[in-house]
Short mmCIF file of C-alpha atoms in Angstrom, two decimals:
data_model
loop_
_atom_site.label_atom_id
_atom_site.label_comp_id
_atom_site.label_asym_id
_atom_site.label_seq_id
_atom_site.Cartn_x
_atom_site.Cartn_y
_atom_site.Cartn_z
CA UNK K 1 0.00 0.00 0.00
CA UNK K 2 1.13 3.28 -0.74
CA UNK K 3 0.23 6.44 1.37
CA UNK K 4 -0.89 9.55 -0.64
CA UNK K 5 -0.17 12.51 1.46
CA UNK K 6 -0.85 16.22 1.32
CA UNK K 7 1.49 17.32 -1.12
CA UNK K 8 3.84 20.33 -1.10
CA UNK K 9 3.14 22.93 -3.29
CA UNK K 10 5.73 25.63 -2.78
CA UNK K 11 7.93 26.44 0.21
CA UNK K 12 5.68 28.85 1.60
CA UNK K 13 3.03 26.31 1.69
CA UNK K 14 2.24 24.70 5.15
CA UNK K 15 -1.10 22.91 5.25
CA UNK K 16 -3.81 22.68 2.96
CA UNK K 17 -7.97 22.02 3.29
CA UNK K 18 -9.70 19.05 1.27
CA UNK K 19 -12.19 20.61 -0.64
CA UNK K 20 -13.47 17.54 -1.70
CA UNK K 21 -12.02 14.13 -3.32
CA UNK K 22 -12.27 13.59 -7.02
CA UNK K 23 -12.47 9.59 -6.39
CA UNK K 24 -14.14 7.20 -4.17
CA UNK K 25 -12.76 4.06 -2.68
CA UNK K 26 -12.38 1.43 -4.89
CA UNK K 27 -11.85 3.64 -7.96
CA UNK K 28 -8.88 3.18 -9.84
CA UNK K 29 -6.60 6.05 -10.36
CA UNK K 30 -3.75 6.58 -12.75
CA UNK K 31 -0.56 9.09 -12.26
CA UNK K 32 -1.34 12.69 -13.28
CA UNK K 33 -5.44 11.94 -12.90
CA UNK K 34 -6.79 14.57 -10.99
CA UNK K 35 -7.92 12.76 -7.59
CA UNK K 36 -8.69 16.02 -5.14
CA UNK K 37 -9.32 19.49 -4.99
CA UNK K 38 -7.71 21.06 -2.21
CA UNK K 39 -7.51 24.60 -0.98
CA UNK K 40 -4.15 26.29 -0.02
CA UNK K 41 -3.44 29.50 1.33
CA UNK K 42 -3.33 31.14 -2.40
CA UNK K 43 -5.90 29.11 -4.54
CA UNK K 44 -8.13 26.47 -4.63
CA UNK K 45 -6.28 23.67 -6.51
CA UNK K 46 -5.94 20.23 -8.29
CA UNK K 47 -4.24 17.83 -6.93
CA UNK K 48 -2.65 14.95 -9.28
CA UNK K 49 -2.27 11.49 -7.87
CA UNK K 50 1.34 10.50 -8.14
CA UNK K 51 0.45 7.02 -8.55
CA UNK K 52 -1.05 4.23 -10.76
CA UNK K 53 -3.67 2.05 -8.67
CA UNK K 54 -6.56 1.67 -7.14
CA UNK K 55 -7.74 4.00 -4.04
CA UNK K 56 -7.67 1.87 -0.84
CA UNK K 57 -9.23 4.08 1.64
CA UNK K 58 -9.92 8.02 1.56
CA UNK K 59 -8.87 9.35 5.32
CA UNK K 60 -9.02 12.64 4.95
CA UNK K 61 -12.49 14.08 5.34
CA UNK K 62 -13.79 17.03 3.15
CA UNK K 63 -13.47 20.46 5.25
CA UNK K 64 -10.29 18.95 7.07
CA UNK K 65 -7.30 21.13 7.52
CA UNK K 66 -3.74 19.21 7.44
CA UNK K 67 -0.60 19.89 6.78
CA UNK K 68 1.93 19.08 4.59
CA UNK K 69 2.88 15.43 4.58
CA UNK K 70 0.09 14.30 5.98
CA UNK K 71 -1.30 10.76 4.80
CA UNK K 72 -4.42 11.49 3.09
CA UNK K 73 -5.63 8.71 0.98
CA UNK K 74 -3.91 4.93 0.90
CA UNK K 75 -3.58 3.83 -2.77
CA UNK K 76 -2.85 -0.03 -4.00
CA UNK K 77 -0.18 0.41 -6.54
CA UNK K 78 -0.43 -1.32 -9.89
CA UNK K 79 1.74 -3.87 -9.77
CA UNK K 80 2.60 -4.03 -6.21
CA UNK K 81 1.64 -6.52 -3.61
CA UNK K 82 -0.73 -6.24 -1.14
CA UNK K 83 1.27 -6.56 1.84
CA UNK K 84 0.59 -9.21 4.22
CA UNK K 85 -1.92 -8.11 7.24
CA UNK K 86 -3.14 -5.75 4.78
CA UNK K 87 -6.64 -4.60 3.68
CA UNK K 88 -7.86 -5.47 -0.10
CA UNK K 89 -8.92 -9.03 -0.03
CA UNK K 90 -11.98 -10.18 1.48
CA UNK K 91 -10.37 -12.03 4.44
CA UNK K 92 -8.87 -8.92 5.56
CA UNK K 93 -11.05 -6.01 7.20
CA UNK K 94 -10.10 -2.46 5.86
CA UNK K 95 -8.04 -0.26 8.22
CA UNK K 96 -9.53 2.06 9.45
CA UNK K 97 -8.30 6.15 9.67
CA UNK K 98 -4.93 7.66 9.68
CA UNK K 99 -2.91 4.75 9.67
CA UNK K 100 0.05 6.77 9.92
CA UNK K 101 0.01 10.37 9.22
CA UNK K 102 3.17 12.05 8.88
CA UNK K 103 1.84 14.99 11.01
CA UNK K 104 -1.31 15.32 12.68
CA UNK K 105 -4.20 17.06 11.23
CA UNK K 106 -4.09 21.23 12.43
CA UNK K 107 -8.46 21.07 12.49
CA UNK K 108 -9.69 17.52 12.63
CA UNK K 109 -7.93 15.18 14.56
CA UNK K 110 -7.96 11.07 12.37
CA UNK K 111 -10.27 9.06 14.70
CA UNK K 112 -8.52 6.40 16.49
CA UNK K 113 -6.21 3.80 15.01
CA UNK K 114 -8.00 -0.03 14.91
CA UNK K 115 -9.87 -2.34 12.49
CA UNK K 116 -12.64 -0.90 11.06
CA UNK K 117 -15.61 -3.42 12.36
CA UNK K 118 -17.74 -4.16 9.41
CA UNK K 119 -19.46 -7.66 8.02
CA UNK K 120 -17.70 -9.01 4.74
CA UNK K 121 -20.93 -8.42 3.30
CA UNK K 122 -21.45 -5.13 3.99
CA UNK K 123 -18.04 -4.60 3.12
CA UNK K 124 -18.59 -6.16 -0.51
CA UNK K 125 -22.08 -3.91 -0.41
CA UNK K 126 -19.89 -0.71 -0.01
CA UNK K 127 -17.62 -1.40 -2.96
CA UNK K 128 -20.47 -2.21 -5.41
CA UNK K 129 -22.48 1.21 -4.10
CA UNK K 130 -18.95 3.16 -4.24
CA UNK K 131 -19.22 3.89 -0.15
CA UNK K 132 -16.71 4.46 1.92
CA UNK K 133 -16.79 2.46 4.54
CA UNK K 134 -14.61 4.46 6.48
CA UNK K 135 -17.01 7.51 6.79
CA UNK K 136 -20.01 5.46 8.12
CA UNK K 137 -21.24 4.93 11.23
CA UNK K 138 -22.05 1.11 12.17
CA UNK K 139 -25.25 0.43 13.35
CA UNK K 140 -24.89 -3.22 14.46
CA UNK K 141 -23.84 -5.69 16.99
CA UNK K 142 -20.31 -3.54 18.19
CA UNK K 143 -20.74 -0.66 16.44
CA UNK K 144 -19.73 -2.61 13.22
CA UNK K 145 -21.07 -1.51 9.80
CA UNK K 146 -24.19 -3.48 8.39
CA UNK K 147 -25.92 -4.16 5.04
CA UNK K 148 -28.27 -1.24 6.39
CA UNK K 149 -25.55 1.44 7.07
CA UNK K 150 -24.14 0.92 3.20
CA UNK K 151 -27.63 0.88 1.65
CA UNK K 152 -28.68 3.76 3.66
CA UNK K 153 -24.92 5.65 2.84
CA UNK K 154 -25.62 5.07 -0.49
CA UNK K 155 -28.99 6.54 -0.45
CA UNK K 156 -27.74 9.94 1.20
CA UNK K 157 -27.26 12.94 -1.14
CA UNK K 158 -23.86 13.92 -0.98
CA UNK K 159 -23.34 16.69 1.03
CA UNK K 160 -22.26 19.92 -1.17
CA UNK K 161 -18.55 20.62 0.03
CA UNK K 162 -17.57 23.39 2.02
CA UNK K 163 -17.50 26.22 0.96
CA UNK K 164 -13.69 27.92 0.38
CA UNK K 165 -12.73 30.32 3.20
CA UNK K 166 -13.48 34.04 2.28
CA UNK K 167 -10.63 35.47 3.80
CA UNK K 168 -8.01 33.70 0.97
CA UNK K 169 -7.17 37.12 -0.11
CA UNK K 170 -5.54 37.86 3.33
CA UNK K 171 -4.14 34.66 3.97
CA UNK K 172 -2.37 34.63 -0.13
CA UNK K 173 -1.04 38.44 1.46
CA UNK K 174 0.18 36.53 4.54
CA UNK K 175 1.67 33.80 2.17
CA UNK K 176 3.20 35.62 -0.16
CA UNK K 177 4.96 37.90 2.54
CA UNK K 178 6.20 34.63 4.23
CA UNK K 179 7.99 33.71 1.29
CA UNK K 180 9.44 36.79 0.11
CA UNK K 181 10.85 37.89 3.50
CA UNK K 182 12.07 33.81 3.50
CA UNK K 183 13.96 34.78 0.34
CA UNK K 184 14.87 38.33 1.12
CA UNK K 185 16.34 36.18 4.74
CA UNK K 186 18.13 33.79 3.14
CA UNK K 187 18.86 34.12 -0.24
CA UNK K 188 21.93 36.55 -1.41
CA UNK K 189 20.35 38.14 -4.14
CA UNK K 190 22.15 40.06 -7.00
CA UNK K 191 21.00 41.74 -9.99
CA UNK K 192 21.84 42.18 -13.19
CA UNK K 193 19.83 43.99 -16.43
CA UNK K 194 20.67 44.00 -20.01
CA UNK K 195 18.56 46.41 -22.56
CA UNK K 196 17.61 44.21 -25.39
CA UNK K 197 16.85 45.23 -29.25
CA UNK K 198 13.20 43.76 -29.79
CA UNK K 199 13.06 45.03 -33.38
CA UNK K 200 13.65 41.88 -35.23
CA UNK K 201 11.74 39.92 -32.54
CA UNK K 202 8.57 42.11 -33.14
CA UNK K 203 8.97 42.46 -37.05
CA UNK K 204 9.31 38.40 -37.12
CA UNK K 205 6.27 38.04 -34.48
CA UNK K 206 3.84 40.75 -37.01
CA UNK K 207 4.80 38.75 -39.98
CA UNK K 208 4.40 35.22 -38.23
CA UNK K 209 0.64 36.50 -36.57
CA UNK K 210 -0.39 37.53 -40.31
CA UNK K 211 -0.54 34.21 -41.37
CA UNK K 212 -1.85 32.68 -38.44
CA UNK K 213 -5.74 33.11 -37.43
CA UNK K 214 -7.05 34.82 -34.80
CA UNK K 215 -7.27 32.54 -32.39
CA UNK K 216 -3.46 30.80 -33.34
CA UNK K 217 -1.65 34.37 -32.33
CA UNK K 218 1.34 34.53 -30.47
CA UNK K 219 2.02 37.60 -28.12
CA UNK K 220 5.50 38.73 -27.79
CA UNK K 221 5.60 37.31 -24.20
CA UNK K 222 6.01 34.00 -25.39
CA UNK K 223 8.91 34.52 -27.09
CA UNK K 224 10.57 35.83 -24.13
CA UNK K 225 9.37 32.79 -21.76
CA UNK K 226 11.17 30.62 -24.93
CA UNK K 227 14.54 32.52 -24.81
CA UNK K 228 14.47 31.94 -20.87
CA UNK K 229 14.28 28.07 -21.69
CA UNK K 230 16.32 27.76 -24.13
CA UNK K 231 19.10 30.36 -22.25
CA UNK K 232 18.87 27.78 -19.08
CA UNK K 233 20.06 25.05 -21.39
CA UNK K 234 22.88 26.97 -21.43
CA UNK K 235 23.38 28.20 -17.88
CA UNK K 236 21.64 25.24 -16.81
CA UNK K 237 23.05 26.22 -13.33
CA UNK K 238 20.07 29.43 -12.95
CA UNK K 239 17.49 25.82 -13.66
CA UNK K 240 17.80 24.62 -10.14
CA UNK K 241 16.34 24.27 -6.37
CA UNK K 242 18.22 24.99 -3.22
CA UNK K 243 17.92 21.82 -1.11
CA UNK K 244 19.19 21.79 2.58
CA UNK K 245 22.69 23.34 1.69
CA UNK K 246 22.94 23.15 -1.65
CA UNK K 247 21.38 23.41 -5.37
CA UNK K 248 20.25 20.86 -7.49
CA UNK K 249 20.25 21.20 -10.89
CA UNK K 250 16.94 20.31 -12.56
CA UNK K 251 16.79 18.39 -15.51
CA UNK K 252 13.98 19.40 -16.83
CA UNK K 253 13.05 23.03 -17.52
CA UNK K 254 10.16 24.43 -16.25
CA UNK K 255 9.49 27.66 -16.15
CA UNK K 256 6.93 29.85 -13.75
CA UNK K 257 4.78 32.22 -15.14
CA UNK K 258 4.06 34.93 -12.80
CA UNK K 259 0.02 35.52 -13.25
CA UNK K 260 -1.82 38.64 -11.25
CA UNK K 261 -5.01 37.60 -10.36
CA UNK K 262 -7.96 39.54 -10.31
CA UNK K 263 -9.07 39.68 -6.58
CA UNK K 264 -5.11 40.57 -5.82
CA UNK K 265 -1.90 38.30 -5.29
CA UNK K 266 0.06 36.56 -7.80
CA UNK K 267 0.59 33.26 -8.96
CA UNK K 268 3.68 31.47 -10.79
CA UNK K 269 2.44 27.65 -12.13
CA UNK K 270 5.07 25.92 -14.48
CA UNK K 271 4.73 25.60 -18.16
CA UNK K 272 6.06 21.76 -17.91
CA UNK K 273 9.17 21.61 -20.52
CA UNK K 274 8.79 24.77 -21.40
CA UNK K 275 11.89 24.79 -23.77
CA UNK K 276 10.16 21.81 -25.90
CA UNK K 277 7.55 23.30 -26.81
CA UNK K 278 7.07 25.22 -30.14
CA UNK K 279 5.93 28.76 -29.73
CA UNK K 280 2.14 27.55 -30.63
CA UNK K 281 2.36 25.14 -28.07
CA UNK K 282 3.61 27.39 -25.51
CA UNK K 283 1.03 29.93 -26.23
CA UNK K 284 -1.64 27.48 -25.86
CA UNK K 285 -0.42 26.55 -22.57
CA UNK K 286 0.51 29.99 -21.56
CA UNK K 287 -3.14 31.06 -22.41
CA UNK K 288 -4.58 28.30 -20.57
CA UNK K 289 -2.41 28.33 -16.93
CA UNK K 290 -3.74 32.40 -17.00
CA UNK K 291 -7.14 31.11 -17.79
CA UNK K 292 -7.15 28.26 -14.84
CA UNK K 293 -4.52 30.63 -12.60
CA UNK K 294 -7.61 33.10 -12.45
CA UNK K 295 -10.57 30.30 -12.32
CA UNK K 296 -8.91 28.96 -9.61
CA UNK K 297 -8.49 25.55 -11.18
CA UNK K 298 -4.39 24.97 -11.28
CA UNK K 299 -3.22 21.77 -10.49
CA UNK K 300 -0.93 20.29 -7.87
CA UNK K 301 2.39 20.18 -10.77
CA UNK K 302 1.80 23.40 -11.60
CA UNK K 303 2.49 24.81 -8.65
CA UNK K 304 4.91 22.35 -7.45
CA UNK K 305 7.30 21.91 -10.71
CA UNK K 306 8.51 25.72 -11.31
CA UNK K 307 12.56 25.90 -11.73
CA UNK K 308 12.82 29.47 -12.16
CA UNK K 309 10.16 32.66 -12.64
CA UNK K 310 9.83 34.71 -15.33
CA UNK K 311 7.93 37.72 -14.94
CA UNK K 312 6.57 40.84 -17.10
CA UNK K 313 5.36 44.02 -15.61
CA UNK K 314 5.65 45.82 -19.17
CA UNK K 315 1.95 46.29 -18.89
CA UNK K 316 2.04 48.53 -16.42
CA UNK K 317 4.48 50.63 -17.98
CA UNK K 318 7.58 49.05 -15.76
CA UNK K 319 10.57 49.52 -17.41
CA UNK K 320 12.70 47.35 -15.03
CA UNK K 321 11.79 44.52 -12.51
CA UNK K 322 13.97 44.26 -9.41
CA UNK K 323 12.26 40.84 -8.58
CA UNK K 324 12.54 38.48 -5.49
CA UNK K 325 13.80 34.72 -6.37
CA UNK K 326 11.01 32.51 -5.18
CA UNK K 327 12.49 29.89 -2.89
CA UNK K 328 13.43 27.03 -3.42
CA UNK K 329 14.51 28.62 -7.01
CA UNK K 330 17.73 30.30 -7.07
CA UNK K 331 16.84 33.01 -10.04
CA UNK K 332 13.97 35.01 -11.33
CA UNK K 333 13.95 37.00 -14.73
CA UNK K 334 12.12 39.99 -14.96
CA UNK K 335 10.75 41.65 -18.51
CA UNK K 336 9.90 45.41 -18.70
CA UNK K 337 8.01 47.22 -21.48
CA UNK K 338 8.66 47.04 -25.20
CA UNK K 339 9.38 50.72 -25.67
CA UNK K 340 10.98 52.92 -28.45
CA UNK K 341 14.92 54.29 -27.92
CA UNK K 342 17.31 55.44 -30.02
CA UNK K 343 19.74 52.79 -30.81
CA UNK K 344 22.75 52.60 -32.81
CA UNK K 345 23.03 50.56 -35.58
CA UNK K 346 26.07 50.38 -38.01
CA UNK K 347 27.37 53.42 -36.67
CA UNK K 348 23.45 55.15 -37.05
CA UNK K 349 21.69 56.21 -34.33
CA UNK K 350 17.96 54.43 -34.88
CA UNK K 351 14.91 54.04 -33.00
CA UNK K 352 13.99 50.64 -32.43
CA UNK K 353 11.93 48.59 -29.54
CA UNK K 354 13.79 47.71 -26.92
CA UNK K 355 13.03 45.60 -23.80
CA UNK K 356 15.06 45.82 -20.21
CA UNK K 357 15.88 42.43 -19.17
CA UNK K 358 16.58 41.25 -15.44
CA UNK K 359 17.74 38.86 -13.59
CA UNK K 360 17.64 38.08 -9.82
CA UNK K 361 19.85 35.21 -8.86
CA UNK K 362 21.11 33.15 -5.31
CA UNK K 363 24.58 34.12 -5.18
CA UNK K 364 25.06 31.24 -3.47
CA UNK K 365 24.96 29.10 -6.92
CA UNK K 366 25.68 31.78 -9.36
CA UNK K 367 28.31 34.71 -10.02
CA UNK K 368 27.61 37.53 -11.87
CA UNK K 369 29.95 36.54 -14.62
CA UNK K 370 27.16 33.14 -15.29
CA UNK K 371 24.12 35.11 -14.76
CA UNK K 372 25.67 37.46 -17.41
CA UNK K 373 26.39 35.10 -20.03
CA UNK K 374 22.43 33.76 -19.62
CA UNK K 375 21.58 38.00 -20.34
CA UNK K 376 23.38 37.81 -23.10
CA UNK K 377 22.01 34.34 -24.35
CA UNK K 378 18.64 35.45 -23.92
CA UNK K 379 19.43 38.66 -25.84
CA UNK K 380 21.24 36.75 -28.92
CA UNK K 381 18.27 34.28 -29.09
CA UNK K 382 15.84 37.15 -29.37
CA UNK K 383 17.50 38.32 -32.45
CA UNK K 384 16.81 35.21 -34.49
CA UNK K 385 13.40 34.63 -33.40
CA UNK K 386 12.41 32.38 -36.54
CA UNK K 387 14.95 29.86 -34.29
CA UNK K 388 13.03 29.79 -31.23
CA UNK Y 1 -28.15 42.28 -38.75
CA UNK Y 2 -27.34 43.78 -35.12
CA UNK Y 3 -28.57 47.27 -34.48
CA UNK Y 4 -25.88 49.35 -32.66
CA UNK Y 5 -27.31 48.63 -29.48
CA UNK Y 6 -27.53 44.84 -29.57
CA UNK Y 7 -23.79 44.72 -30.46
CA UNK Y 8 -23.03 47.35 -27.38
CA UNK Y 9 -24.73 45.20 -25.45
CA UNK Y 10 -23.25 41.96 -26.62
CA UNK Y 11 -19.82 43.49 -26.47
CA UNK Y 12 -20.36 44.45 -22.66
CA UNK Y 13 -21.40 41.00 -22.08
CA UNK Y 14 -18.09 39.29 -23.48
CA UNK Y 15 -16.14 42.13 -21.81
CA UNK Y 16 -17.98 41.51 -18.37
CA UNK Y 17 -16.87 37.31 -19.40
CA UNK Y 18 -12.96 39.00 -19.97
CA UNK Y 19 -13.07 40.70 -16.41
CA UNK Y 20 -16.36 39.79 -14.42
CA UNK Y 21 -15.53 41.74 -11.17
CA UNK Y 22 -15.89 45.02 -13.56
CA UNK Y 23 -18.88 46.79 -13.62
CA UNK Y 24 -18.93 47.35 -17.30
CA UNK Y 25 -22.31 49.28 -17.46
CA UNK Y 26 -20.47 52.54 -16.54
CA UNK Y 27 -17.64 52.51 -19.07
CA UNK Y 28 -17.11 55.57 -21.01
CA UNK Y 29 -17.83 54.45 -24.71
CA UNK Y 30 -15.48 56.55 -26.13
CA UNK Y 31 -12.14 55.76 -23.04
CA UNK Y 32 -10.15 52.37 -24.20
CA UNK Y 33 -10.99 49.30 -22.39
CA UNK Y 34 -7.46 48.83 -21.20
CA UNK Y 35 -7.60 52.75 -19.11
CA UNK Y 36 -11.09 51.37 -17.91
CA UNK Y 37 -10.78 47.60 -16.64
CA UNK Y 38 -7.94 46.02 -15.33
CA UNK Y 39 -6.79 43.80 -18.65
CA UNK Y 40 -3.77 42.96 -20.23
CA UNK Y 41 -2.64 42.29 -23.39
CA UNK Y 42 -3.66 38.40 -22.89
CA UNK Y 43 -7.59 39.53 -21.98
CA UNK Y 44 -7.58 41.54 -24.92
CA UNK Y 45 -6.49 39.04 -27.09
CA UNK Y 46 -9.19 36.65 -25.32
CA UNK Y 47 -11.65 39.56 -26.27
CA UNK Y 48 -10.63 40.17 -29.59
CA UNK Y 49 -11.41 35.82 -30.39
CA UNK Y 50 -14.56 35.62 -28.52
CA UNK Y 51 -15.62 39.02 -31.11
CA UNK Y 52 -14.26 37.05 -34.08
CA UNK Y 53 -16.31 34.16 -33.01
CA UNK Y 54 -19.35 35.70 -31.67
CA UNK Y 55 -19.75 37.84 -34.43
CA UNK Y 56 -17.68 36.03 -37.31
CA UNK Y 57 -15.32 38.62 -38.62
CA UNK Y 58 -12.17 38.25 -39.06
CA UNK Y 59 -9.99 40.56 -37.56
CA UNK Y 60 -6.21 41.34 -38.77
CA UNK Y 61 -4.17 42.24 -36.07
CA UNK Y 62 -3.29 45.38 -37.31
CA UNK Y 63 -6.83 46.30 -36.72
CA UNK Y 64 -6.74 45.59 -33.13
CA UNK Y 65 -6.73 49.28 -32.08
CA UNK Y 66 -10.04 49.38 -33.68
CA UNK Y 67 -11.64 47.40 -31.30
CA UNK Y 68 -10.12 49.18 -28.33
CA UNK Y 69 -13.28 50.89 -27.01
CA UNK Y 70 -17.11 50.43 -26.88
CA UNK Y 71 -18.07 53.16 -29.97
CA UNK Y 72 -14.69 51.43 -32.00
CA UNK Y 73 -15.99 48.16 -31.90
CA UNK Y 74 -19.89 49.09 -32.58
CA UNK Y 75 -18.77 51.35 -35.58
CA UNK Y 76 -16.75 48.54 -36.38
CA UNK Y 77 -18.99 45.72 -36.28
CA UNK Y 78 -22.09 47.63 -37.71
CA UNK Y 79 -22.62 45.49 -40.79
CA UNK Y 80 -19.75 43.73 -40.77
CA UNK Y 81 -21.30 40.40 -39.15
CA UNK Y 82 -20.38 37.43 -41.37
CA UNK Y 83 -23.54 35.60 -43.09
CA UNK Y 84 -23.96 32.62 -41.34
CA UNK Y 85 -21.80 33.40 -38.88
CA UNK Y 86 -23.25 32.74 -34.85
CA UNK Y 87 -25.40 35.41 -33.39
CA UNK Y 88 -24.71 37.36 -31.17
CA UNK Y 89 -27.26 36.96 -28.84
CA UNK Y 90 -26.24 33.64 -28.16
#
């Protein structure tokens, strides 16, 4: 059996509330399938089971607070044995809460640990019905669950979840404050900025949108996410997480999109291999994290799998971002606005679009000299756009 | 085909879809959306689909400025609605 705990979504993330659970006992589950929805301190969100199988036993209740780390659900893996003692054959009862929970629950305390008392019958009821035995309350000899308790479980309207907290807005303030004095504590921060020429970017991006329709158009912000990717391959030592006392290098690129949400706060979910994807792929999925980031339907990953930030404040009419690194990342790169500046070129002073890059990095991984040569690889790929 | 007001008031809806904590009765018809409501260049480009495909025109980017306040995109989708195309009620 394998325990499915509360994940961690983020360093500044401490407990989370189940919402409610995507799957019912007995239901089989496969890695990546949505299997809760779980509210955190900045957004309600989706968690992704990390596991093939089928779902054991459901422990934590709907409206329970827990923290991170705490067993939630027990899942039978695909393709590993049922160990001995344990439930999932008729002979053996099903256990009953919080086998083990890594931490106890902050709201609900699990009930008790035991055997959950319940006829083999009843038991084989529940699983046909899709009850969990687990949640009822036995009405026969004992205490122990009966034919009548499953039939009559089964027959109950499922109670509408609870409703989110209202106060998120405060408690994403509290969160976000918590992790940028975290990283403002502990994290040596320097900063560099390089001015970039945007002209051939922005000529290539009008020509490319021409032939594309409507609803295929690229917006020059994905061609800066791109040159981030492709840059880390480079400096692939800005692509990492600081663990304990050191960094470790991610394999996999995955950048953070920082999203401002409507009601206030920010949010950063990864764009999963972001430097594989072709610039119609990566709008698609840039479109549709901003889309879920402000519905409030991100998943678990996306929060989770970020190796460094990227963020654009050229909206507002920011010219240069000074940003925090988000721990555990050990850089952030910041975009300002696309704005006209005379520029030499070949000896003639020109106007053309320019953009002020940044970069925030640990300077406990990086030197300026590394973090300079990703500027400048960011700035050479954005002159030969057709190549990202 | 749409009198002025129908397509005002289907434009307000799909803006109100683009940023639904904005009360877009009380926009200034003639002020862009982007000094009004809090959008960026992503909403707009959300807007600027949901118009081709509410309305079916097709709109070059170019023309994008166009549809940048209430009157701009009423003048500009006065008879321009696509035969066939879904209406805008919907």
């Amino acid at each position: 059996m394998t325990e499915f705990v509360m994940p961690t979504l983020g360093s500044d993330m401490t407990q989370g509330t189940l919402v409610e659970w995507k799957k019912k006992a007995g239901d089989r589950v496969t890695k990546g399938e949505i299997i809760a929805e779980v509210d955190t301190e900045k957004s309600a969100i989706e968690i992704e089971s990390f596991y093939t199988g089928v779902i054991h036993q459901l422990i934590t209740k709907p409206g329970e607070t827990v923290p991170v780390g705490t067993v939630m659900a027990i899942i039978q893996e695909e393709g590993k044995p049922v160990g001995p003692g344990e439930a999932g054959t008729e002979a053996t009862p099903v256990k009953e809460s919080s086998p083990s929970p890594v931490r106890e629950p902050v709201v609900s305390p699990p009930p008790k640990p035991g055997r959950l008392r319940i006829s083999p019958a009843a038991k084989q009821l529940a699983a046909e019905l899709r009850v969990d035995p687990s949640a009822l309350k036995g009405t026969g000899p004992g205490g122990a669950i009966a034919l009548e308790d499953v039939r009559a479980a089964a027959e109950t309207p499922t109670k509408e979840p609870p409703t989110v907290s209202a106060d998120r807005q405060a408690r994403m303030r509290e969160t976000i404050a918590a992790a940028m004095a975290r990283s403002k504590r502990e994290i040596p921060h320097y900063y560099l900025s390089a001015t970039i020429d945007m002209g051939r970017a922005m000529t290539w991006l009008k020509e490319e949108n021409l032939k594309r329709p409507v609803t295929d158009r690229l917006l020059y912000g994905v061609l800066l996410i791109k040159a981030v990717a492709l840059a880390l391959r480079q400096v692939p030592e800005l692509n990492a997480l600081w663990k304990e006392s050191a960094a470790v290098q991610s394999p996999d690129i995955h950048v953070g999109v920082a999203v401002s949400l409507r009601q206030g706060g920010l949010v950063a979910p990864a764009i999963h291999h972001t430097d594989k994807q072709t610039l119609g792929e990566l709008m698609m999925r840039f479109q549709d994290v901003v889309k879920r980031a402000r519905a409030g339907t991100l998943r678990s990953s996306e929060f989770s799998d970020p190796t460094i930030t990227v963020t654009s404040l050229g909206e507002q009419g920011v010219e240069t971002v000074f940003g925090v690194i988000y721990p555990p990342q050990v850089a952030l790169v910041g975009f300002g606005k696309v704005v006209e500046r005379p520029w030499v070129v070949e000896g003639q002073v020109v106007s053309r679009p320019v953009v002020t890059a940044s970069l925030s990095a640990d300077h406990r991984v990086t030197d300026g000299h590394r973090g300079g040569v990703f500027l400048s690889t960011v700035d050479r790929l954005l002159q030969e756009p057709g190549e990202l | 085909m749409n009198t002025p007001d129908e397509i005002s008031q289907t434009v307000l809806r799909l803006l109100s879809e683009i940023a639904p904590e904005a009360d877009v009765t009380v926009l200034n018809p003639d002020v862009s959306f982007r000094d009004q409501l809090d959008i960026d260049s992503m909403d707009f480009l959300n807007f600027v689909i949901m118009i081709h495909k509410t309305f079916g025109v097709e709109i070059p980017e170019t023309d994008y400025p166009k549809y940048g306040t209430l009157n701009g995109c009423v003048e500009q989708l006065s008879g321009k609605r696509a035969s066939g195309s879904p209406s805008p009620a919907n």
